[in-house]
Short mmCIF file of C-alpha atoms in Angstrom, two decimals:
data_model
loop_
_atom_site.label_atom_id
_atom_site.label_comp_id
_atom_site.label_asym_id
_atom_site.label_seq_id
_atom_site.Cartn_x
_atom_site.Cartn_y
_atom_site.Cartn_z
CA UNK A 1 -33.26 -22.01 -2.61
CA UNK A 2 -30.64 -24.77 -2.48
CA UNK A 3 -26.89 -24.79 -2.97
CA UNK A 4 -24.78 -27.84 -3.82
CA UNK A 5 -21.19 -28.01 -2.56
CA UNK A 6 -18.50 -29.93 -4.45
CA UNK A 7 -15.31 -30.50 -2.45
CA UNK A 8 -12.35 -31.64 -4.50
CA UNK A 9 -9.01 -33.11 -3.46
CA UNK A 10 -7.41 -33.43 -0.05
CA UNK A 11 -7.51 -29.71 0.77
CA UNK A 12 -11.07 -29.22 -0.47
CA UNK A 13 -12.31 -32.19 1.52
CA UNK A 14 -10.50 -31.22 4.71
CA UNK A 15 -11.89 -27.69 4.58
CA UNK A 16 -15.27 -29.18 3.65
CA UNK A 17 -15.20 -31.43 6.70
CA UNK A 18 -14.53 -28.47 9.02
CA UNK A 19 -17.17 -26.40 7.21
CA UNK A 20 -19.93 -29.00 7.47
CA UNK A 21 -19.29 -29.59 11.16
CA UNK A 22 -20.24 -25.94 11.68
CA UNK A 23 -23.07 -25.74 9.15
CA UNK A 24 -25.07 -28.73 10.41
CA UNK A 25 -25.20 -27.27 13.92
CA UNK A 26 -27.19 -24.28 12.69
CA UNK A 27 -30.93 -24.70 13.32
CA UNK A 28 -31.94 -22.41 10.45
CA UNK A 29 -29.92 -24.53 8.03
CA UNK A 30 -31.80 -27.60 9.21
CA UNK A 31 -35.17 -25.89 8.77
CA UNK A 32 -34.56 -24.18 5.43
CA UNK A 33 -33.07 -27.18 3.57
CA UNK A 34 -30.75 -24.80 1.73
CA UNK A 35 -27.56 -26.79 2.46
CA UNK A 36 -29.15 -30.08 3.62
CA UNK A 37 -32.08 -32.07 2.22
CA UNK A 38 -35.32 -32.96 4.02
CA UNK A 39 -33.60 -35.98 5.57
CA UNK A 40 -30.78 -33.74 6.87
CA UNK A 41 -28.22 -35.19 4.49
CA UNK A 42 -25.62 -32.84 3.07
CA UNK A 43 -26.14 -31.27 -0.33
CA UNK A 44 -22.54 -32.08 -1.12
CA UNK A 45 -20.30 -34.17 -3.33
CA UNK A 46 -16.92 -35.23 -1.91
CA UNK A 47 -14.41 -36.28 -4.55
CA UNK A 48 -10.73 -37.18 -4.57
CA UNK A 49 -8.48 -39.08 -6.93
CA UNK A 50 -7.67 -41.60 -4.17
CA UNK A 51 -10.13 -43.27 -1.77
CA UNK A 52 -8.17 -42.83 1.46
CA UNK A 53 -8.91 -39.12 2.00
CA UNK A 54 -12.63 -39.11 1.26
CA UNK A 55 -13.27 -42.23 3.34
CA UNK A 56 -11.65 -40.61 6.35
CA UNK A 57 -13.10 -37.12 5.84
CA UNK A 58 -16.70 -38.18 5.22
CA UNK A 59 -16.87 -40.57 8.15
CA UNK A 60 -19.37 -39.35 10.73
CA UNK A 61 -21.01 -36.78 8.42
CA UNK A 62 -24.37 -37.41 6.67
CA UNK A 63 -23.25 -37.62 3.04
CA UNK A 64 -25.24 -39.52 0.44
CA UNK A 65 -23.25 -42.68 -0.24
CA UNK A 66 -23.33 -42.20 -4.01
CA UNK A 67 -21.99 -38.65 -3.57
CA UNK A 68 -18.69 -39.79 -2.07
CA UNK A 69 -16.50 -40.30 -5.14
CA UNK A 70 -12.92 -41.53 -5.45
CA UNK A 71 -10.58 -42.53 -8.26
CA UNK A 72 -7.95 -45.22 -8.47
CA UNK A 73 -4.74 -43.20 -8.37
CA UNK A 74 -3.46 -39.76 -7.39
CA UNK A 75 -2.80 -36.84 -9.71
CA UNK A 76 0.84 -36.26 -8.78
CA UNK A 77 0.52 -32.55 -7.85
CA UNK A 78 0.28 -31.91 -11.59
CA UNK A 79 -2.45 -29.71 -13.12
CA UNK A 80 -2.23 -31.49 -16.47
CA UNK A 81 -2.61 -34.94 -14.94
CA UNK A 82 -5.55 -33.72 -12.86
CA UNK A 83 -7.20 -32.00 -15.82
CA UNK A 84 -6.71 -34.64 -18.50
CA UNK A 85 -6.78 -37.74 -16.30
CA UNK A 86 -4.75 -40.93 -16.27
CA UNK A 87 -4.65 -41.47 -20.02
CA UNK A 88 -1.99 -44.15 -20.45
CA UNK A 89 -3.07 -46.34 -17.55
CA UNK A 90 -6.76 -46.40 -18.38
CA UNK A 91 -9.50 -43.91 -17.55
CA UNK A 92 -11.01 -44.27 -14.09
CA UNK A 93 -14.09 -42.22 -15.15
CA UNK A 94 -13.67 -39.86 -12.21
CA UNK A 95 -15.18 -36.90 -14.08
CA UNK A 96 -18.26 -38.79 -15.27
CA UNK A 97 -18.97 -40.23 -11.81
CA UNK A 98 -18.53 -36.80 -10.21
CA UNK A 99 -20.92 -35.14 -12.67
CA UNK A 100 -23.49 -37.87 -12.08
CA UNK A 101 -23.25 -37.31 -8.32
CA UNK A 102 -23.74 -33.57 -8.83
CA UNK A 103 -26.73 -34.25 -11.08
CA UNK A 104 -28.35 -36.37 -8.36
CA UNK A 105 -27.87 -33.59 -5.83
CA UNK A 106 -29.28 -30.97 -8.20
CA UNK A 107 -32.34 -33.11 -8.93
CA UNK A 108 -33.04 -33.40 -5.20
CA UNK A 109 -33.27 -29.60 -4.88
CA UNK A 110 -36.72 -28.01 -5.04
CA UNK A 111 -35.15 -24.76 -6.24
CA UNK A 112 -31.54 -25.17 -7.33
CA UNK A 113 -29.56 -21.92 -7.15
CA UNK A 114 -25.91 -22.73 -7.66
CA UNK A 115 -22.76 -24.70 -6.91
CA UNK A 116 -19.88 -23.89 -4.56
CA UNK A 117 -16.53 -25.57 -5.26
CA UNK A 118 -13.99 -26.15 -2.48
CA UNK A 119 -10.46 -26.92 -3.71
CA UNK A 120 -6.81 -25.90 -3.67
CA UNK A 121 -4.82 -24.12 -6.36
CA UNK A 122 -1.72 -26.28 -5.98
CA UNK A 123 -2.63 -29.97 -5.73
CA UNK A 124 -3.07 -32.03 -8.87
CA UNK A 125 -6.65 -32.99 -8.02
CA UNK A 126 -7.70 -29.64 -6.55
CA UNK A 127 -6.14 -27.59 -9.33
CA UNK A 128 -6.32 -29.71 -12.47
CA UNK A 129 -9.39 -31.82 -11.80
CA UNK A 130 -10.99 -28.82 -10.09
CA UNK A 131 -10.46 -26.80 -13.28
CA UNK A 132 -12.00 -29.55 -15.40
CA UNK A 133 -15.01 -29.79 -13.07
CA UNK A 134 -15.49 -26.01 -13.11
CA UNK A 135 -15.45 -25.91 -16.92
CA UNK A 136 -17.85 -28.83 -17.25
CA UNK A 137 -20.29 -27.56 -14.62
CA UNK A 138 -20.43 -24.21 -16.41
CA UNK A 139 -21.39 -26.05 -19.59
CA UNK A 140 -23.89 -28.36 -17.85
CA UNK A 141 -25.58 -25.63 -15.76
CA UNK A 142 -25.15 -22.38 -17.72
CA UNK A 143 -27.88 -20.51 -15.81
CA UNK A 144 -26.81 -21.56 -12.31
CA UNK A 145 -24.40 -19.59 -10.13
CA UNK A 146 -20.91 -21.07 -9.86
CA UNK A 147 -18.57 -20.02 -7.06
CA UNK A 148 -15.07 -21.26 -6.26
CA UNK A 149 -13.62 -21.22 -2.76
CA UNK A 150 -9.96 -21.66 -3.66
CA UNK A 151 -7.08 -22.15 -1.22
CA UNK A 152 -3.73 -20.72 -2.31
CA UNK A 153 -0.52 -22.47 -1.19
CA UNK A 154 2.15 -21.01 1.08
CA UNK A 155 4.51 -18.74 -0.86
CA UNK A 156 7.51 -20.54 0.64
CA UNK A 157 6.56 -23.56 -1.41
CA UNK A 158 4.53 -26.72 -1.00
CA UNK A 159 5.54 -28.11 -4.40
CA UNK A 160 7.88 -27.03 -7.22
CA UNK A 161 4.84 -27.14 -9.53
CA UNK A 162 2.57 -24.93 -7.43
CA UNK A 163 3.17 -21.76 -9.47
CA UNK A 164 2.22 -23.44 -12.75
CA UNK A 165 -0.76 -25.14 -11.11
CA UNK A 166 -1.95 -21.87 -9.58
CA UNK A 167 -1.53 -20.00 -12.87
CA UNK A 168 -3.56 -22.51 -14.88
CA UNK A 169 -6.27 -22.86 -12.23
CA UNK A 170 -6.76 -19.15 -11.56
CA UNK A 171 -7.13 -18.51 -15.29
CA UNK A 172 -9.73 -21.28 -15.58
CA UNK A 173 -11.69 -19.90 -12.62
CA UNK A 174 -11.63 -16.42 -14.12
CA UNK A 175 -13.13 -17.77 -17.33
CA UNK A 176 -15.69 -20.19 -15.87
CA UNK A 177 -16.92 -19.04 -12.45
CA UNK A 178 -19.00 -16.10 -11.29
CA UNK A 179 -16.97 -15.47 -8.14
CA UNK A 180 -13.72 -16.70 -6.58
CA UNK A 181 -13.39 -16.60 -2.79
CA UNK A 182 -9.60 -16.69 -2.50
CA UNK A 183 -7.95 -17.81 0.73
CA UNK A 184 -4.19 -17.40 1.00
CA UNK A 185 -2.70 -19.91 3.43
CA UNK A 186 0.01 -17.45 4.48
CA UNK A 187 -2.58 -14.87 5.56
CA UNK A 188 -4.61 -17.43 7.51
CA UNK A 189 -1.49 -18.83 9.17
CA UNK A 190 -0.38 -15.36 10.25
CA UNK A 191 -3.76 -14.58 11.82
CA UNK A 192 -4.05 -17.95 13.56
CA UNK A 193 -0.51 -17.72 14.91
CA UNK A 194 -1.22 -14.24 16.25
CA UNK A 195 -4.27 -15.48 18.14
CA UNK A 196 -2.59 -18.73 19.27
CA UNK A 197 0.38 -16.78 20.70
CA UNK A 198 2.98 -19.37 21.71
CA UNK A 199 0.96 -22.46 20.80
CA UNK A 200 1.81 -24.46 17.68
CA UNK A 201 -0.57 -24.24 14.71
CA UNK A 202 -1.66 -27.41 12.90
CA UNK A 203 -3.28 -27.96 9.50
CA UNK A 204 -6.49 -28.69 11.41
CA UNK A 205 -6.28 -25.22 12.97
CA UNK A 206 -5.91 -23.65 9.53
CA UNK A 207 -8.85 -25.63 8.12
CA UNK A 208 -10.95 -24.64 11.12
CA UNK A 209 -10.11 -20.97 10.56
CA UNK A 210 -10.95 -21.14 6.84
CA UNK A 211 -14.25 -22.88 7.63
CA UNK A 212 -15.06 -20.21 10.22
CA UNK A 213 -14.45 -17.47 7.65
CA UNK A 214 -16.73 -19.15 5.12
CA UNK A 215 -19.53 -19.82 7.60
CA UNK A 216 -19.31 -16.18 8.64
CA UNK A 217 -20.64 -15.35 5.18
CA UNK A 218 -22.58 -18.48 4.15
CA UNK A 219 -24.72 -19.22 7.22
CA UNK A 220 -28.25 -17.74 7.34
CA UNK A 221 -28.61 -14.15 8.52
CA UNK A 222 -31.56 -12.13 9.77
CA UNK A 223 -30.91 -9.61 6.98
CA UNK A 224 -31.77 -12.00 4.13
CA UNK A 225 -35.09 -13.55 5.05
CA UNK A 226 -38.66 -13.51 3.82
CA UNK A 227 -41.30 -11.39 5.57
CA UNK A 228 -42.28 -14.51 7.49
CA UNK A 229 -38.68 -14.73 8.84
CA UNK A 230 -37.81 -17.80 6.77
CA UNK A 231 -34.23 -18.24 5.59
CA UNK A 232 -33.78 -18.78 1.86
CA UNK A 233 -30.09 -19.70 2.11
CA UNK A 234 -29.16 -17.02 -0.43
CA UNK A 235 -26.21 -15.58 1.49
CA UNK A 236 -23.43 -16.90 -0.82
CA UNK A 237 -25.18 -15.54 -3.88
CA UNK A 238 -26.21 -12.22 -2.33
CA UNK A 239 -22.58 -11.72 -1.35
CA UNK A 240 -21.54 -12.39 -4.92
CA UNK A 241 -24.20 -10.09 -6.36
CA UNK A 242 -23.34 -7.30 -3.94
CA UNK A 243 -19.56 -7.11 -4.12
CA UNK A 244 -18.46 -8.87 -7.32
CA UNK A 245 -21.08 -8.04 -9.97
CA UNK A 246 -18.41 -7.19 -12.57
CA UNK A 247 -17.19 -10.42 -14.24
CA UNK A 248 -13.78 -8.83 -14.81
CA UNK A 249 -13.16 -8.32 -11.07
CA UNK A 250 -14.56 -11.33 -9.24
CA UNK A 251 -12.03 -12.14 -6.50
CA UNK A 252 -13.26 -11.93 -2.90
CA UNK A 253 -11.22 -12.28 0.30
CA UNK A 254 -12.56 -12.82 3.82
CA UNK A 255 -11.31 -11.69 7.23
CA UNK A 256 -12.86 -12.38 10.63
CA UNK A 257 -12.46 -11.63 14.32
CA UNK A 258 -14.34 -13.32 17.14
CA UNK A 259 -14.58 -12.59 20.88
CA UNK A 260 -17.13 -12.88 23.67
CA UNK A 261 -16.18 -9.78 25.64
CA UNK A 262 -15.56 -7.02 23.11
CA UNK A 263 -17.99 -4.40 21.81
CA UNK A 264 -18.73 -4.14 18.09
CA UNK A 265 -16.37 -1.16 17.80
CA UNK A 266 -13.63 -3.10 19.57
CA UNK A 267 -14.21 -6.14 17.34
CA UNK A 268 -13.86 -3.96 14.26
CA UNK A 269 -10.67 -2.41 15.63
CA UNK A 270 -9.19 -5.88 16.20
CA UNK A 271 -10.33 -7.08 12.79
CA UNK A 272 -8.93 -4.00 11.05
CA UNK A 273 -5.54 -4.61 12.66
CA UNK A 274 -5.33 -7.97 10.86
CA UNK A 275 -5.95 -6.51 7.39
CA UNK A 276 -3.07 -5.83 5.02
CA UNK A 277 -3.57 -2.28 3.79
CA UNK A 278 -0.43 -1.78 1.71
CA UNK A 279 1.52 -3.82 -0.80
CA UNK A 280 5.20 -4.69 -0.64
CA UNK A 281 6.04 -1.58 -2.65
CA UNK A 282 3.99 0.69 -0.41
CA UNK A 283 0.97 1.09 -2.69
CA UNK A 284 -2.38 1.29 -0.90
CA UNK A 285 -4.91 -1.44 -1.59
CA UNK A 286 -8.49 -0.41 -2.38
CA UNK A 287 -11.84 -2.16 -2.06
CA UNK A 288 -14.54 -2.15 -4.75
CA UNK A 289 -17.16 -3.23 -2.21
CA UNK A 290 -17.57 -5.26 0.95
CA UNK A 291 -20.05 -6.97 3.25
CA UNK A 292 -19.72 -6.87 7.03
CA UNK A 293 -21.57 -9.67 8.85
CA UNK A 294 -22.20 -9.31 12.59
CA UNK A 295 -23.06 -12.60 14.29
CA UNK A 296 -24.04 -12.92 17.92
CA UNK A 297 -26.29 -9.85 17.82
CA UNK A 298 -28.62 -11.43 20.37
CA UNK A 299 -30.19 -8.13 21.45
CA UNK A 300 -30.74 -6.90 17.90
CA UNK A 301 -28.86 -3.71 18.70
CA UNK A 302 -26.12 -3.87 16.08
CA UNK A 303 -27.97 -1.41 13.84
CA UNK A 304 -27.39 1.27 16.47
CA UNK A 305 -23.65 0.93 15.84
CA UNK A 306 -23.57 0.44 12.07
CA UNK A 307 -23.60 4.17 11.38
CA UNK A 308 -20.39 4.71 13.34
CA UNK A 309 -18.77 1.53 11.99
CA UNK A 310 -19.29 2.27 8.30
CA UNK A 311 -16.80 5.17 7.97
CA UNK A 312 -14.22 3.12 9.88
CA UNK A 313 -14.68 0.21 7.47
CA UNK A 314 -14.47 2.55 4.48
CA UNK A 315 -11.19 3.90 5.81
CA UNK A 316 -9.74 0.50 6.76
CA UNK A 317 -10.49 -0.96 3.32
CA UNK A 318 -9.85 2.26 1.38
CA UNK A 319 -13.15 1.93 -0.50
CA UNK A 320 -13.26 3.39 -4.01
CA UNK A 321 -14.95 6.77 -4.35
CA UNK A 322 -17.04 5.84 -7.39
CA UNK A 323 -19.12 3.31 -5.39
CA UNK A 324 -21.64 5.33 -3.33
CA UNK A 325 -22.60 2.30 -1.19
CA UNK A 326 -19.41 0.26 -0.73
CA UNK A 327 -20.39 -1.30 2.63
CA UNK A 328 -23.34 -3.59 3.25
CA UNK A 329 -24.26 -4.88 6.72
CA UNK A 330 -25.83 -8.24 7.62
CA UNK A 331 -26.69 -9.44 11.11
CA UNK A 332 -27.56 -12.71 12.85
CA UNK A 333 -28.74 -13.24 16.41
CA UNK A 334 -26.50 -16.26 16.99
CA UNK A 335 -22.87 -16.85 16.10
CA UNK A 336 -22.63 -20.12 14.18
CA UNK A 337 -18.92 -19.56 13.54
CA UNK A 338 -17.83 -20.25 17.12
CA UNK A 339 -18.95 -20.55 20.75
CA UNK A 340 -22.55 -19.50 21.39
CA UNK A 341 -21.49 -16.86 23.89
CA UNK A 342 -19.19 -15.16 21.37
CA UNK A 343 -19.78 -12.52 18.74
CA UNK A 344 -18.00 -12.26 15.41
CA UNK A 345 -17.43 -9.75 12.66
CA UNK A 346 -16.71 -11.16 9.21
CA UNK A 347 -15.79 -8.94 6.28
CA UNK A 348 -15.85 -10.17 2.69
CA UNK A 349 -14.18 -7.64 0.40
CA UNK A 350 -13.46 -7.35 -3.30
CA UNK A 351 -10.01 -5.85 -2.81
CA UNK A 352 -7.21 -4.90 -5.17
CA UNK A 353 -4.85 -6.71 -2.79
CA UNK A 354 -5.47 -9.75 -4.98
CA UNK A 355 -3.36 -8.04 -7.65
CA UNK A 356 -0.19 -8.49 -5.61
CA UNK A 357 -0.88 -12.21 -5.26
CA UNK A 358 -1.73 -12.72 -8.94
CA UNK A 359 1.30 -10.73 -10.08
CA UNK A 360 3.47 -12.94 -7.88
CA UNK A 361 2.01 -16.08 -9.45
CA UNK A 362 2.57 -14.68 -12.95
CA UNK A 363 6.15 -13.63 -12.23
CA UNK A 364 7.23 -16.92 -10.65
CA UNK A 365 5.48 -19.00 -13.31
CA UNK A 366 7.00 -16.89 -16.11
CA UNK A 367 10.54 -17.43 -14.81
CA UNK A 368 9.97 -21.19 -14.70
CA UNK A 369 8.28 -21.21 -18.11
CA UNK A 370 11.09 -19.24 -19.78
CA UNK A 371 13.61 -21.66 -18.26
CA UNK A 372 11.60 -24.67 -19.42
CA UNK A 373 11.50 -25.99 -15.86
CA UNK A 374 9.22 -29.00 -15.31
CA UNK A 375 7.30 -28.33 -18.53
CA UNK A 376 7.89 -31.87 -19.80
CA UNK A 377 5.75 -33.12 -16.90
CA UNK A 378 2.86 -31.07 -18.28
CA UNK A 379 3.40 -31.97 -21.96
CA UNK A 380 3.47 -35.65 -20.94
CA UNK A 381 -0.09 -35.45 -19.65
CA UNK A 382 -1.70 -33.39 -22.41
CA UNK A 383 -1.07 -29.73 -21.56
CA UNK A 384 -0.05 -27.42 -24.43
CA UNK A 385 1.81 -24.17 -24.90
CA UNK A 386 -1.55 -22.53 -25.61
CA UNK A 387 -2.77 -23.52 -22.14
CA UNK A 388 0.08 -21.57 -20.61
CA UNK A 389 0.03 -18.60 -22.97
CA UNK A 390 -3.73 -18.17 -22.61
CA UNK A 391 -3.44 -18.39 -18.82
CA UNK A 392 -0.71 -15.75 -18.68
CA UNK A 393 -2.83 -13.48 -20.87
CA UNK A 394 -6.00 -14.06 -18.83
CA UNK A 395 -4.34 -13.22 -15.51
CA UNK A 396 -2.52 -10.18 -16.89
CA UNK A 397 -5.91 -8.90 -18.02
CA UNK A 398 -7.31 -9.46 -14.50
CA UNK A 399 -4.45 -7.40 -13.07
CA UNK A 400 -5.08 -4.55 -15.51
CA UNK A 401 -8.84 -4.61 -14.88
CA UNK A 402 -8.35 -4.32 -11.11
CA UNK A 403 -5.83 -1.50 -11.51
CA UNK A 404 -8.27 0.34 -13.76
CA UNK A 405 -11.16 -0.22 -11.33
CA UNK A 406 -9.36 1.38 -8.37
CA UNK A 407 -7.85 4.36 -10.21
#
C-alpha cells in the first residue's frame, strides 16, 4: 500500500522537508516501500511557483528529479492568482507539470492508496494553487483517498489577504478531500514556546514540531500490520477511516507530548494540559473520535495501561456520548518522532474546537467582503462573487454540522 505526498508552496515544502527527514530514518518505512520506492526515493512531488524554495528544500533528500516542480513567478499571496495562474503574462503550465509528476509517482506504486497534500491556507501558492491541485486530483483519481495537511496562519496576521485565502481554501478542501488535518500556527507556537521556556522559537522549530505531530500518526505502528508483522503503511488512511468517516465533519487536529523519563500516565497528563478544552465564550469543546498513538513502547507493556488511560482521554477530550468507542489505541516499539530513548503520545482528534477557528475565518472574511476590501485583487485574476458566496455557505454548513454532531 503506497501513499504519494504532494507538498505545495513554501510552507508545504518546508514542513515536507522536516517530515521526510524523520520518515526516511524509520526502518519499517524503508522495508515496506509505503512512502519510498524500492530504490529508497521519496514518493513525493515538491512544487512551488518559484524555483528558489524547492531547490533549497529538496537538496540532500532523495527526490525524483522530475518530481521537483517549479514555476516562473510567485503567486502574490493571492488565492485567485494561485488558482487561476498567471493569465496575462503567459501560462507557465505549472498545473500540468505537477499532475504529470503525480502520475509518474502513482504509476510507480504497486498498490496506490491515496495522496497527502501539504500546504498552507494563506499563501498564494499553498492556498490557491493547492485548491486547484486538490480539485484536479479528485477528478483524476476519484477512487483514491485524498487528505490535506493544511497549515493555518497566525491570527495576528501574516498577510491582509489571509482571511479570504483561508476561506476559499477551506471551502475547497471541504468539497474535494476526504480528510483535513488542520494545524493552527498559533497553537503550535504556544506549545513550542512552553517547552522551549526562555529560548527563542524559529520557523524551523515550528516546522519540526508540525512534522513530529504528523509522523506521530503517519509512521508505521505495531497495531496495523499483517499477521507476518509486515507494515502496510495504512496509518494515514486508518486514522481517517476511524475518526472522520462522516464527510460532513472531516477536520482532524493533532497534539503530542514527548519525554524520555515520564510514565504513560504522566505523558498523558502533560499532553492533556496542552489541549484547549473551552472556547473563548466558555463553551466546552467535544470530540467525535480520536486515536492515541504510543511510540517508544519498547517493552510492549503499553496495553497494561490503556484501560486506565482511556477514561482520562474521554474526559480530556469530552468525547460525545453517542460514540460507544471514541478512543482507539495504536502502539509502536520505537519512537520515530524524536530521540530513540524517548517515548511519545500523539492524539489525533476530530474535535468541535475547529468550529471556533472556522467561525473566526468566516467573520473576518465577511467584514472585509462587505467593505469591498482587496476584492479587486481577486477579480483581476479570475475570482468571482460566486466563489466567495459558495465558500461562505460551505463553511457555515460545516459549522452547523459540527454543532449538530456534538449536541
